[in-house]
Short mmCIF file of C-alpha atoms in Angstrom, two decimals:
data_model
loop_
_atom_site.label_atom_id
_atom_site.label_comp_id
_atom_site.label_asym_id
_atom_site.label_seq_id
_atom_site.Cartn_x
_atom_site.Cartn_y
_atom_site.Cartn_z
CA MET J 1 -108.84 43.66 79.71
CA MET J 2 -106.90 46.70 80.88
CA LEU J 3 -110.02 48.26 82.32
CA GLN J 4 -111.68 47.59 85.67
CA ASP J 5 -115.24 46.18 85.65
CA GLY J 6 -117.81 48.92 85.18
CA SER J 7 -115.33 51.35 83.71
CA THR J 8 -115.68 52.68 80.11
CA HIS J 9 -113.05 54.19 77.82
CA LEU J 10 -114.10 56.35 74.83
CA LEU J 11 -111.81 56.76 71.77
CA CYS J 12 -112.36 59.24 68.93
CA LEU J 13 -110.45 58.91 65.67
CA THR J 14 -110.60 60.09 62.04
CA ALA J 15 -112.52 57.47 60.14
CA SER J 16 -110.30 57.70 56.95
CA SER J 17 -106.79 57.60 58.55
CA GLY J 18 -107.32 56.55 62.18
CA VAL J 19 -105.65 59.70 63.58
CA PRO J 20 -106.62 59.95 67.36
CA LEU J 21 -108.63 63.06 68.09
CA PHE J 22 -109.29 62.51 71.82
CA THR J 23 -109.75 59.89 74.50
CA ARG J 24 -111.98 60.13 77.57
CA GLY J 25 -113.12 57.92 80.39
CA ALA J 26 -111.25 55.40 82.54
CA PRO J 27 -108.24 56.95 84.30
CA ARG J 28 -105.86 54.35 82.94
CA GLN J 29 -105.40 55.24 79.26
CA LEU J 30 -105.21 52.40 76.75
CA PRO J 31 -101.74 52.07 75.12
CA PHE J 32 -101.33 53.48 71.66
CA PRO J 33 -100.74 50.03 70.08
CA VAL J 34 -104.14 48.85 71.52
CA ILE J 35 -105.82 51.92 70.04
CA GLY J 36 -104.20 51.23 66.65
CA SER J 37 -105.25 47.62 66.79
CA LEU J 38 -108.88 48.55 67.60
CA ASN J 39 -108.88 50.85 64.58
CA GLY J 40 -106.99 48.44 62.39
CA VAL J 41 -109.32 45.48 62.86
CA HIS J 42 -112.28 47.65 61.96
CA MET J 43 -110.58 48.95 58.80
CA PHE J 44 -109.60 45.37 57.91
CA GLY J 45 -113.25 44.20 58.20
CA GLY J 46 -114.35 47.15 56.00
CA GLY J 47 -111.87 46.18 53.37
CA GLN J 48 -113.33 42.72 53.32
CA GLY J 49 -116.92 44.00 53.00
CA VAL J 50 -117.74 43.35 56.61
CA GLU J 51 -118.99 45.97 59.07
CA LEU J 52 -117.58 45.26 62.52
CA THR J 53 -119.94 46.79 65.22
CA SER J 54 -118.97 44.99 68.42
CA CYS J 55 -116.95 42.20 69.95
CA GLU J 56 -116.54 40.58 73.39
CA THR J 57 -113.09 40.03 74.96
CA GLU J 58 -111.96 36.90 76.82
CA GLY J 59 -112.04 38.81 80.05
CA GLY J 60 -115.70 39.73 79.62
CA GLY J 61 -115.18 43.20 78.35
CA LYS J 62 -116.98 44.83 75.40
CA VAL J 63 -115.77 46.83 72.39
CA VAL J 64 -118.23 48.78 70.15
CA TRP J 65 -117.37 50.65 66.96
CA ARG J 66 -119.37 53.36 65.11
CA VAL J 67 -118.57 55.60 62.20
CA PHE J 68 -120.51 58.81 61.77
CA ARG J 69 -120.79 60.75 58.48
CA ASP J 70 -117.88 58.76 57.02
CA SER J 71 -115.70 61.22 59.02
CA VAL J 72 -115.42 60.29 62.68
CA MET J 73 -115.02 56.98 64.32
CA LEU J 74 -116.00 56.48 67.93
CA ILE J 75 -114.95 53.35 69.88
CA ALA J 76 -116.22 52.43 73.32
CA VAL J 77 -114.24 49.95 75.39
CA SER J 78 -115.94 48.50 78.51
CA GLY J 79 -114.40 46.55 81.37
CA GLY J 80 -117.60 44.53 81.68
CA GLY J 81 -119.72 44.08 84.78
CA SER J 82 -122.99 43.55 82.92
CA SER J 83 -124.19 40.89 80.56
CA SER J 84 -123.09 41.13 76.95
CA LYS J 85 -126.46 42.24 75.48
CA GLU J 86 -127.19 44.94 78.05
CA GLU J 87 -123.66 46.27 77.79
CA GLU J 88 -123.74 46.52 74.07
CA ALA J 89 -127.02 48.45 74.14
CA ARG J 90 -125.55 50.87 76.68
CA LEU J 91 -122.40 51.47 74.68
CA GLN J 92 -124.25 51.97 71.35
CA ARG J 93 -126.46 54.57 73.03
CA LEU J 94 -123.24 56.19 74.51
CA LEU J 95 -121.72 56.57 71.05
CA GLU J 96 -124.88 58.09 69.61
CA ASP J 97 -125.02 60.59 72.50
CA VAL J 98 -121.36 61.48 72.20
CA TRP J 99 -121.66 62.15 68.48
CA SER J 100 -124.73 64.31 69.09
CA CYS J 101 -122.87 66.14 71.83
CA MET J 102 -120.05 66.95 69.38
CA VAL J 103 -122.55 68.21 66.79
CA LEU J 104 -124.40 70.28 69.42
CA VAL J 105 -121.14 72.05 70.40
CA LEU J 106 -119.34 72.27 67.03
CA GLY J 107 -121.94 71.78 64.29
CA GLN J 108 -122.13 68.97 61.78
CA ASP J 109 -120.20 70.69 59.03
CA GLU J 110 -117.15 71.11 61.26
CA LEU J 111 -117.11 67.39 61.86
CA ALA J 112 -118.17 66.04 58.51
CA ASN J 113 -115.81 68.19 56.46
CA MET J 114 -112.60 67.80 58.40
CA ARG J 115 -110.20 70.51 56.99
CA ASN J 116 -107.55 70.73 59.65
CA VAL J 117 -107.14 67.80 62.09
CA GLU J 118 -105.01 69.76 64.59
CA ARG J 119 -107.51 72.58 64.75
CA LEU J 120 -110.33 70.04 65.23
CA LYS J 121 -108.45 68.47 68.14
CA ARG J 122 -108.29 71.85 69.82
CA ASP J 123 -112.02 72.68 69.12
CA LEU J 124 -113.14 69.33 70.46
CA ARG J 125 -111.82 70.17 73.93
CA SER J 126 -114.92 72.33 74.41
CA CYS J 127 -116.95 69.13 74.24
CA PHE J 128 -114.99 67.29 77.02
CA SER J 129 -117.10 68.42 80.02
CA LEU J 130 -120.37 67.30 78.36
CA ILE J 131 -118.82 64.02 77.18
CA ASP J 132 -117.55 63.37 80.73
CA ARG J 133 -121.06 63.84 81.96
CA LEU J 134 -122.31 61.37 79.45
CA LEU J 135 -119.71 58.87 80.51
CA GLU J 136 -120.59 59.24 84.23
CA GLU J 137 -123.51 61.45 85.15
CA ARG J 138 -122.45 62.95 88.43
CA GLN J 139 -125.92 63.79 89.70
CA GLN J 140 -127.84 60.82 91.06
CA GLY J 141 -131.26 60.33 89.61
CA ILE J 142 -130.49 61.78 86.18
CA LEU J 143 -131.27 58.91 83.85
CA GLY J 144 -132.00 60.86 80.58
CA ASN J 145 -128.70 59.82 78.94
CA LEU J 146 -129.77 56.24 79.33
CA THR J 147 -133.54 56.43 78.60
CA HIS J 148 -133.54 59.37 76.14
CA CYS J 149 -136.46 60.74 78.10
CA ALA J 150 -136.33 64.13 79.81
CA ASP J 151 -135.76 63.95 83.51
CA SER J 152 -138.61 65.79 84.92
CA LEU J 153 -139.80 67.25 88.27
CA LEU J 154 -143.54 67.47 88.90
CA PRO J 155 -144.14 70.82 90.68
CA PRO J 156 -146.90 71.56 93.19
CA ASN J 157 -148.08 74.54 91.11
CA PRO J 158 -147.60 73.59 87.43
CA ALA J 159 -150.05 76.01 85.89
CA LEU J 160 -148.38 79.07 87.45
CA LEU J 161 -144.94 78.00 86.29
CA GLN J 162 -146.15 77.12 82.85
CA GLN J 163 -147.66 80.51 82.35
CA ALA J 164 -144.38 82.20 83.45
CA VAL J 165 -142.22 80.05 81.15
CA ASP J 166 -144.49 80.81 78.20
CA GLY J 167 -144.49 84.53 78.87
CA PHE J 168 -140.77 84.71 79.43
CA ALA J 169 -139.96 82.85 76.19
CA GLN J 170 -142.37 85.06 74.25
CA ALA J 171 -140.89 88.22 75.64
CA ALA J 172 -137.38 86.84 74.62
CA ASP J 173 -138.56 86.50 71.02
CA SER J 174 -138.47 82.68 71.39
CA GLU J 175 -140.84 79.78 71.30
CA PHE J 176 -138.38 77.49 73.14
CA GLY J 177 -138.23 77.98 76.92
CA CYS J 178 -137.49 75.67 79.76
CA LEU J 179 -137.39 75.85 83.69
CA LEU J 180 -135.07 73.40 85.42
CA VAL J 181 -135.14 72.57 89.15
CA HIS J 182 -132.42 70.32 90.59
CA GLY J 183 -131.37 69.66 87.02
CA ARG J 184 -134.75 68.33 86.02
CA ILE J 185 -137.41 70.01 83.76
CA ALA J 186 -140.25 71.45 85.85
CA ALA J 187 -141.95 73.38 82.97
CA ALA J 188 -141.27 73.97 79.27
CA THR J 189 -142.94 75.53 76.26
CA GLU J 190 -144.86 73.40 73.79
CA LYS J 191 -142.10 73.88 71.16
CA TRP J 192 -139.42 72.76 73.63
CA TRP J 193 -141.23 69.40 74.01
CA ARG J 194 -141.45 69.07 70.22
CA LEU J 195 -137.62 68.98 69.90
CA ALA J 196 -136.22 65.47 69.40
CA PRO J 197 -136.07 63.59 72.68
CA GLN J 198 -132.29 63.30 72.42
CA GLU J 199 -131.98 67.08 71.91
CA VAL J 200 -134.10 67.72 75.03
CA VAL J 201 -131.85 65.37 77.04
CA LEU J 202 -128.65 66.86 75.78
CA LEU J 203 -129.80 70.49 76.33
CA SER J 204 -130.65 69.57 79.90
CA THR J 205 -127.11 68.22 80.24
CA VAL J 206 -125.72 71.45 78.83
CA ILE J 207 -127.78 73.57 81.28
CA ARG J 208 -126.64 71.42 84.27
CA SER J 209 -122.98 71.83 83.18
CA LEU J 210 -123.44 75.62 82.79
CA SER J 211 -125.07 75.82 86.19
CA ALA J 212 -122.36 73.89 87.85
CA SER J 213 -119.86 76.47 86.54
CA GLY J 214 -121.37 78.92 89.04
CA SER J 215 -122.20 81.65 86.57
CA ALA J 216 -125.46 83.61 87.18
CA SER J 217 -126.08 83.83 83.39
CA CYS J 218 -124.59 82.84 80.09
CA ASP J 219 -125.04 83.11 76.36
CA TYR J 220 -124.07 79.80 74.79
CA PRO J 221 -124.18 78.79 71.07
CA VAL J 222 -125.70 75.38 70.37
CA PHE J 223 -126.50 73.36 67.21
CA LEU J 224 -129.52 70.98 67.36
CA PRO J 225 -128.28 67.61 66.14
CA HIS J 226 -131.56 66.67 64.57
CA GLY J 227 -133.42 69.96 64.05
CA SER J 228 -130.56 72.37 63.17
CA PRO J 229 -127.17 70.62 62.83
CA THR J 230 -125.55 73.31 60.60
CA VAL J 231 -127.03 76.54 61.98
CA ALA J 232 -126.32 77.64 65.60
CA HIS J 233 -128.88 79.03 68.02
CA ARG J 234 -128.26 81.02 71.23
CA LEU J 235 -128.98 79.32 74.48
CA LEU J 236 -129.57 82.04 77.15
CA ARG J 237 -129.49 80.64 80.70
CA PHE J 238 -130.20 82.44 83.95
CA GLN J 239 -130.06 81.26 87.61
CA LEU J 240 -133.16 82.30 89.45
CA LEU J 241 -132.25 80.63 92.72
CA PRO J 242 -129.52 78.07 93.68
CA GLY J 243 -130.75 74.97 91.92
CA VAL J 244 -133.24 76.71 89.67
CA ASP J 245 -132.42 77.78 86.08
CA VAL J 246 -134.49 79.14 83.29
CA CYS J 247 -133.35 79.18 79.63
CA VAL J 248 -134.54 80.03 76.09
CA LEU J 249 -133.29 79.17 72.69
CA CYS J 250 -133.32 82.27 70.52
CA GLY J 251 -131.85 84.12 67.59
CA PRO J 252 -129.79 87.38 67.55
CA THR J 253 -132.11 89.13 69.94
CA PRO J 254 -132.51 89.94 72.79
CA SER J 255 -129.02 90.59 74.19
CA LEU J 256 -128.02 88.73 77.32
CA HIS J 257 -127.87 92.08 79.19
CA ARG J 258 -131.41 93.04 78.14
CA ALA J 259 -132.86 89.70 78.94
CA GLU J 260 -131.21 89.63 82.39
CA SER J 261 -131.96 93.20 83.36
CA GLU J 262 -135.48 93.55 81.94
CA LEU J 263 -137.13 90.22 81.58
CA VAL J 264 -135.86 87.93 84.32
CA GLY J 265 -137.07 90.19 87.19
CA ARG J 266 -140.39 91.00 85.51
CA PHE J 267 -141.47 87.36 85.11
CA TRP J 268 -139.72 85.56 87.94
CA SER J 269 -139.50 87.92 90.95
CA PRO J 270 -143.17 87.48 91.78
CA LEU J 271 -142.70 83.63 91.73
CA VAL J 272 -139.95 83.26 94.22
CA GLU J 273 -142.11 81.39 96.71
CA ALA J 274 -143.48 79.06 93.97
CA LEU J 275 -139.85 78.33 92.94
CA ARG J 276 -138.95 77.55 96.55
CA ASP J 277 -141.84 75.16 96.76
CA CYS J 278 -140.43 73.36 93.67
CA LEU J 279 -137.05 73.21 95.40
CA ALA J 280 -138.72 71.65 98.42
CA VAL J 281 -139.92 68.75 96.24
CA GLY J 282 -136.26 67.66 96.00
CA GLU J 283 -135.12 64.33 94.82
CA ARG J 284 -138.58 62.87 95.24
CA CYS J 285 -139.55 64.60 91.94
CA MET J 286 -143.16 64.67 92.93
CA PRO J 287 -145.15 66.76 95.52
CA THR J 288 -145.80 65.19 98.87
CA SER J 289 -149.50 65.16 97.88
CA VAL J 290 -148.73 62.27 95.59
CA PRO J 291 -149.22 59.04 97.62
CA LEU J 292 -146.49 56.43 97.34
CA ARG J 293 -146.82 53.04 98.95
CA PRO J 294 -144.47 52.39 101.88
CA ASP J 295 -143.06 49.26 100.09
CA VAL J 296 -141.87 51.19 97.03
CA MET J 297 -138.12 51.53 97.45
CA ALA J 298 -137.38 53.17 94.05
CA LEU J 299 -139.18 53.91 90.79
CA LEU J 300 -138.70 55.18 87.29
CA LEU J 301 -141.83 56.26 85.46
CA ILE J 302 -141.71 57.06 81.74
CA ASN J 303 -144.46 58.71 79.70
CA ARG J 304 -144.03 57.04 76.27
CA GLU J 305 -146.03 59.78 74.44
CA THR J 306 -144.15 62.81 75.75
CA ARG J 307 -140.76 61.08 76.33
CA ARG J 308 -140.58 62.40 79.86
CA SER J 309 -139.63 60.57 83.02
CA VAL J 310 -139.68 60.97 86.83
CA SER J 311 -137.68 58.85 89.21
CA CYS J 312 -136.94 58.61 92.92
CA VAL J 313 -135.25 56.53 95.56
CA ARG J 314 -136.63 56.48 99.16
CA THR J 315 -134.90 53.70 101.09
CA HIS J 316 -134.64 55.88 104.30
CA HIS J 317 -138.46 55.41 104.73
CA LEU J 318 -138.11 51.63 104.91
CA PRO J 319 -136.41 50.16 108.02
CA SER J 320 -135.45 46.61 107.19
CA ASP J 321 -133.44 43.69 108.44
CA PRO J 322 -131.16 42.94 106.67
CA PRO J 323 -130.49 46.49 105.69
CA LEU J 324 -131.63 47.63 102.29
CA PRO J 325 -129.19 48.76 99.49
CA SER J 326 -127.73 52.24 99.76
CA GLU J 327 -129.30 55.09 97.74
CA ALA J 328 -126.43 55.08 95.27
CA ARG J 329 -126.92 51.29 94.77
CA CYS J 330 -130.72 51.66 94.35
CA TRP J 331 -130.04 54.16 91.47
CA GLU J 332 -127.63 51.62 89.92
CA LEU J 333 -130.24 48.78 90.33
CA LEU J 334 -132.88 51.00 88.67
CA LYS J 335 -130.61 51.54 85.66
CA LEU J 336 -129.93 47.84 85.41
CA LEU J 337 -133.58 47.06 85.56
CA TYR J 338 -134.38 49.59 82.77
CA ILE J 339 -131.56 48.17 80.58
CA PHE J 340 -132.63 44.59 81.30
CA SER J 341 -136.29 45.24 80.39
CA SER J 342 -135.66 47.42 77.36
CA THR J 343 -133.20 45.02 75.75
CA ARG J 344 -135.36 41.96 76.39
CA TYR J 345 -138.98 42.84 76.71
CA PHE J 346 -140.24 46.38 76.15
CA SER J 347 -140.08 48.39 72.91
CA GLN J 348 -138.35 51.71 72.99
CA GLU J 349 -139.97 54.14 70.49
CA GLU J 350 -138.16 57.47 69.88
CA ALA J 351 -140.43 58.79 67.26
CA SER J 352 -139.04 59.85 63.94
CA CYS J 353 -135.83 61.34 65.33
CA VAL J 354 -134.08 57.98 65.15
CA SER J 355 -132.56 57.49 61.72
CA PRO J 356 -132.62 54.01 60.00
CA GLU J 357 -128.83 54.00 60.43
CA GLU J 358 -129.13 54.37 64.25
CA ARG J 359 -131.96 51.73 64.31
CA SER J 360 -129.71 49.29 62.47
CA HIS J 361 -127.00 49.55 65.14
CA ARG J 362 -129.27 49.12 68.19
CA GLY J 363 -130.65 45.60 67.77
CA ASN J 364 -132.59 46.16 71.03
CA THR J 365 -135.13 43.39 71.40
CA GLU J 366 -135.30 41.72 68.01
CA ASP J 367 -133.46 38.51 68.74
CA PHE J 368 -134.98 37.87 72.10
CA VAL J 369 -138.64 38.63 71.35
CA LEU J 370 -138.69 36.18 68.38
CA GLY J 371 -139.53 33.63 70.99
CA PHE J 372 -142.75 35.47 72.01
CA SER J 373 -145.98 35.36 70.13
CA HIS J 374 -146.93 38.73 71.66
CA GLN J 375 -145.39 41.94 73.00
CA PRO J 376 -144.42 41.41 76.62
CA LEU J 377 -146.11 43.93 78.99
CA GLN J 378 -144.71 42.90 82.39
CA CYS J 379 -141.63 41.39 83.73
CA TYR J 380 -140.01 40.84 87.21
CA SER J 381 -136.89 39.66 88.83
CA VAL J 382 -135.96 38.48 92.32
CA THR J 383 -132.49 38.94 93.89
CA GLU J 384 -131.05 39.01 97.37
CA GLU J 385 -130.94 42.77 97.25
CA CYS J 386 -134.44 43.53 96.07
CA LYS J 387 -137.34 42.58 93.98
CA SER J 388 -137.89 44.40 90.66
CA TYR J 389 -140.96 44.78 88.42
CA GLY J 390 -141.45 46.40 85.03
CA LEU J 391 -144.86 47.34 83.69
CA GLN J 392 -145.68 48.66 80.20
CA THR J 393 -148.97 50.23 79.06
CA ALA J 394 -149.95 52.10 75.88
CA GLN J 395 -148.84 55.34 77.52
CA HIS J 396 -146.43 54.51 80.34
CA GLN J 397 -143.50 52.37 81.38
CA LEU J 398 -142.98 51.80 85.15
CA PHE J 399 -139.86 50.30 86.64
CA LEU J 400 -140.08 49.49 90.39
CA LEU J 401 -137.86 48.27 93.15
CA THR J 402 -139.22 46.74 96.41
CA PRO J 403 -137.58 45.14 99.42
CA PRO J 404 -137.08 41.42 99.26
CA SER J 405 -139.79 41.00 101.99
CA VAL J 406 -142.62 42.06 99.57
CA PRO J 407 -144.28 38.85 98.39
CA THR J 408 -143.56 38.07 94.74
CA PHE J 409 -147.23 37.52 93.97
CA ALA J 410 -147.95 41.12 95.22
CA LEU J 411 -145.52 42.89 92.85
CA ARG J 412 -148.05 43.35 90.18
CA SER J 413 -150.57 45.01 92.41
CA VAL J 414 -147.91 47.25 93.92
CA ALA J 415 -146.81 48.42 90.43
CA THR J 416 -150.33 48.97 89.12
CA GLN J 417 -151.49 50.85 92.19
CA THR J 418 -148.34 53.03 92.11
CA LEU J 419 -148.87 53.88 88.49
CA SER J 420 -152.52 54.66 89.07
CA ASP J 421 -151.84 56.87 92.13
CA ILE J 422 -149.18 58.99 90.34
CA VAL J 423 -151.23 59.51 87.18
CA ALA J 424 -154.39 60.33 89.15
CA ALA J 425 -152.61 62.90 91.32
CA THR J 426 -150.46 64.59 88.61
CA GLY J 427 -151.91 63.70 85.16
CA PHE J 428 -148.34 62.68 84.19
#
């Protein structure tokens, strides 16, 4: 393989002729003959009545192909670093998200009805910043691109913020409003949560990207990949405080100037202290009133009904000998635990927004769970770095990391108590 372990290269080509549209990812670009070979072997299989979806290289790397709307082919090439099954699941999800990102920015018609390849190449540049975030999310603790659940923050005063979001959206002639703190959703209107889970995640990615640009406000056209792939909406975004953004999806009205000059101050100026309280919650994602056991090193909690998640890492609270993994490594271990559990044990429902075509490409747990006479509800692993535990209930999934010193027999009670404490304190 020409890629280092853990690196991913993304290729986008026309499905009919194999003309390269763009490449993103690993700094060392794949040579053109390799790109041509990857496209050629897929075309050869199609000519023989075989759909090639993935393969593994001798060096332990992984290649995954996917054609969308008989128009665009996406190829992900990974340098390895994870087991074959987990890596394939990650790359398939990446290709789904990249296609949805392209639809969100350009619209489905522009991609499905390719009229001018050179013009499309230029237009696709506007997707690069979002695609790069999908390839490597720069903000630690943002896991939505992996889980397809909205990264959330549980504020200390949810009712007050919910009322403000609902009122602000209504005044902006919209039913879709959202408040983000540290890049995570702190409050949103009911209709916002009714968007497809993937759309909620991608819109949060867009807002984080716009916020990182440093602008105080913006008017950005977006297509909804599932709800409105051919008709654009306006995404109005306003920075209330550094790290706090509010946005609405709306039609032709109101203008950006009117919303900024008349509505933002009216609804949000009285809540500055409440917003600062949200900022103080920080990377913990939960108020300090939520009790967490001292032996919880990191956690990811998913609400399966609402497709929301909260996550945190807190190694600095746990002095240990030998030293515990770094914060960055804990986030990586949390991702690996999620991928391991979701590809082998736990089902991953994403409601009706997942098409039969997408479902056929995932192959999440089917092969492995044939050996079980039941749906697994708990799993654990023990390594030199930490101990991990996964717990699934009818409403939640909890993924937990603890120090190696925690007795293995105690992992279940640690997980169940942690889940009970968070739900009792927040209603999440």
